Structures are given as C-alpha cells and as structure tokens.
Phi, psi and omega in degrees: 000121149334169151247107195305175178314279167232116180261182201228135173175167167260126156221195182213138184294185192292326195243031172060002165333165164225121136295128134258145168130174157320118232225103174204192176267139192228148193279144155110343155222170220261118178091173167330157170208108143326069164290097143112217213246157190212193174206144140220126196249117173308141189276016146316267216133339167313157181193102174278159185194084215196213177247142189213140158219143204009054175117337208248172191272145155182149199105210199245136160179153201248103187261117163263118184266151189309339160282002162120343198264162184222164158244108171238157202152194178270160197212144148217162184019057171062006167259146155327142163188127142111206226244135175193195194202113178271106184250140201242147164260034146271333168121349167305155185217151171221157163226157178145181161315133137259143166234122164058030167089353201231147188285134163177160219081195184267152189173176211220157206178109187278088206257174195290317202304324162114356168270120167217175210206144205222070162158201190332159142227146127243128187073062199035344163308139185277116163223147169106181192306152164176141163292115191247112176256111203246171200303314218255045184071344187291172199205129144266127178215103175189201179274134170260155151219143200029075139097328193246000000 
C-alpha cells in the first residue's frame, strides 16, 4: 500500500504542538513533512494558519499570538520576511518589510502612545529617512539613526 502525494490529518508534535493540515513524504526525510497549507496551534497558546514548507511557516500565513497581538504576512524559514503587518497587544501596529524576523525597509508604524513614524527601518530600528508625528502635533522630518 501506498502513500498518497499528500494527505490531510492531524497530528501532535514531539513538542506537543497540535498540526492540522497537509502533509506529505518527502525523500531523503524521515517521517510526515508539513507541506501546503495548515494550522498549528502552539502549546503558548500562540497559533498559526498559513503555508508550510518542509516543517517551516513560509509563504503567506496569519500567526495570532496568545496575548492578542497578531502577524499577517510573507513568511520564509519559519521568519517574517517580505511585506506583513504586526499588530502588539498594546494596540501598536507596523506595516512594512520584514527581513529575517525584523522590521526593515520601508514601513509605517503606529505606537498605542499615539507617535507614528513613516520611512526607513533596519534591525527593527527607525534608521534612514523618515517622518516622525508625535501626539502633541510636533514633526520631525530628516534622517534617523538607530531609533534617534
């Protein structure tokens, strides 16, 4: 008896994770592979619902973490990477570039405080052009580096 290409079924991981979703064999490794679109819900209380390749989040997929706050976006080896939008359960939001798990590239950025910033980022840092509007109406507009 076979294994179809890919089959659909739940299981719960070596780390107690619980995976639903697609599934399939892959040569060279051993056992089941996450493959094609899913869910897994972390034993945090964190919860993902996206695309997977050989295990990992990659691809368009939405992680809601257990304090309320969420990531929807591009996903590659299991990091943010590419264009998505991080909402905090403080109620801040960035929309913008990720590289490698970090805000960076152009992106727009929201704090609960009621200051958002409009432009460059690298390594999660406001670094390069950008507008800074903070609550009590004042503006900044010039180059930043690391966060000042």
């Amino acid at each position: 008896m076979s294994i179809p290409d890919v089959i659909h079924d739940s299981i719960i991981t070596a780390d107690g994770h619980k995976y639903t979703g697609e599934m399939k064999t892959i040569e060279g490794v051993v056992g089941l592979v996450f493959e094609g679109k899913g869910e897994i819900a972390y034993t945090n209380g964190d919860r993902y619902e996206g695309a997977f390749v050989r295990n990992q989040r990659s691809g368009a997929g939405t992680l809601t973490y257990a304090d309320g706050g969420s990531y929807e976006g591009e996903w590659h080896n299991d990091m943010r990477h590419g264009c998505g939008s991080l909402t905090e359960a403080s109620g801040s939001v960035f929309e913008g570039t990720f590289v490698e798990d970090k805000k960076h590239g152009m992106g727009m950025e929201s704090l609960a405080s009621g200051e958002s910033y409009t432009g460059k980022f690298d390594g999660n840092m406001r670094h390069g052009r950008g507008i800074l509007d903070l609550p009590d109406g004042s503006v900044y507009e010039g180059h930043f580096v690391q966060n000042f």
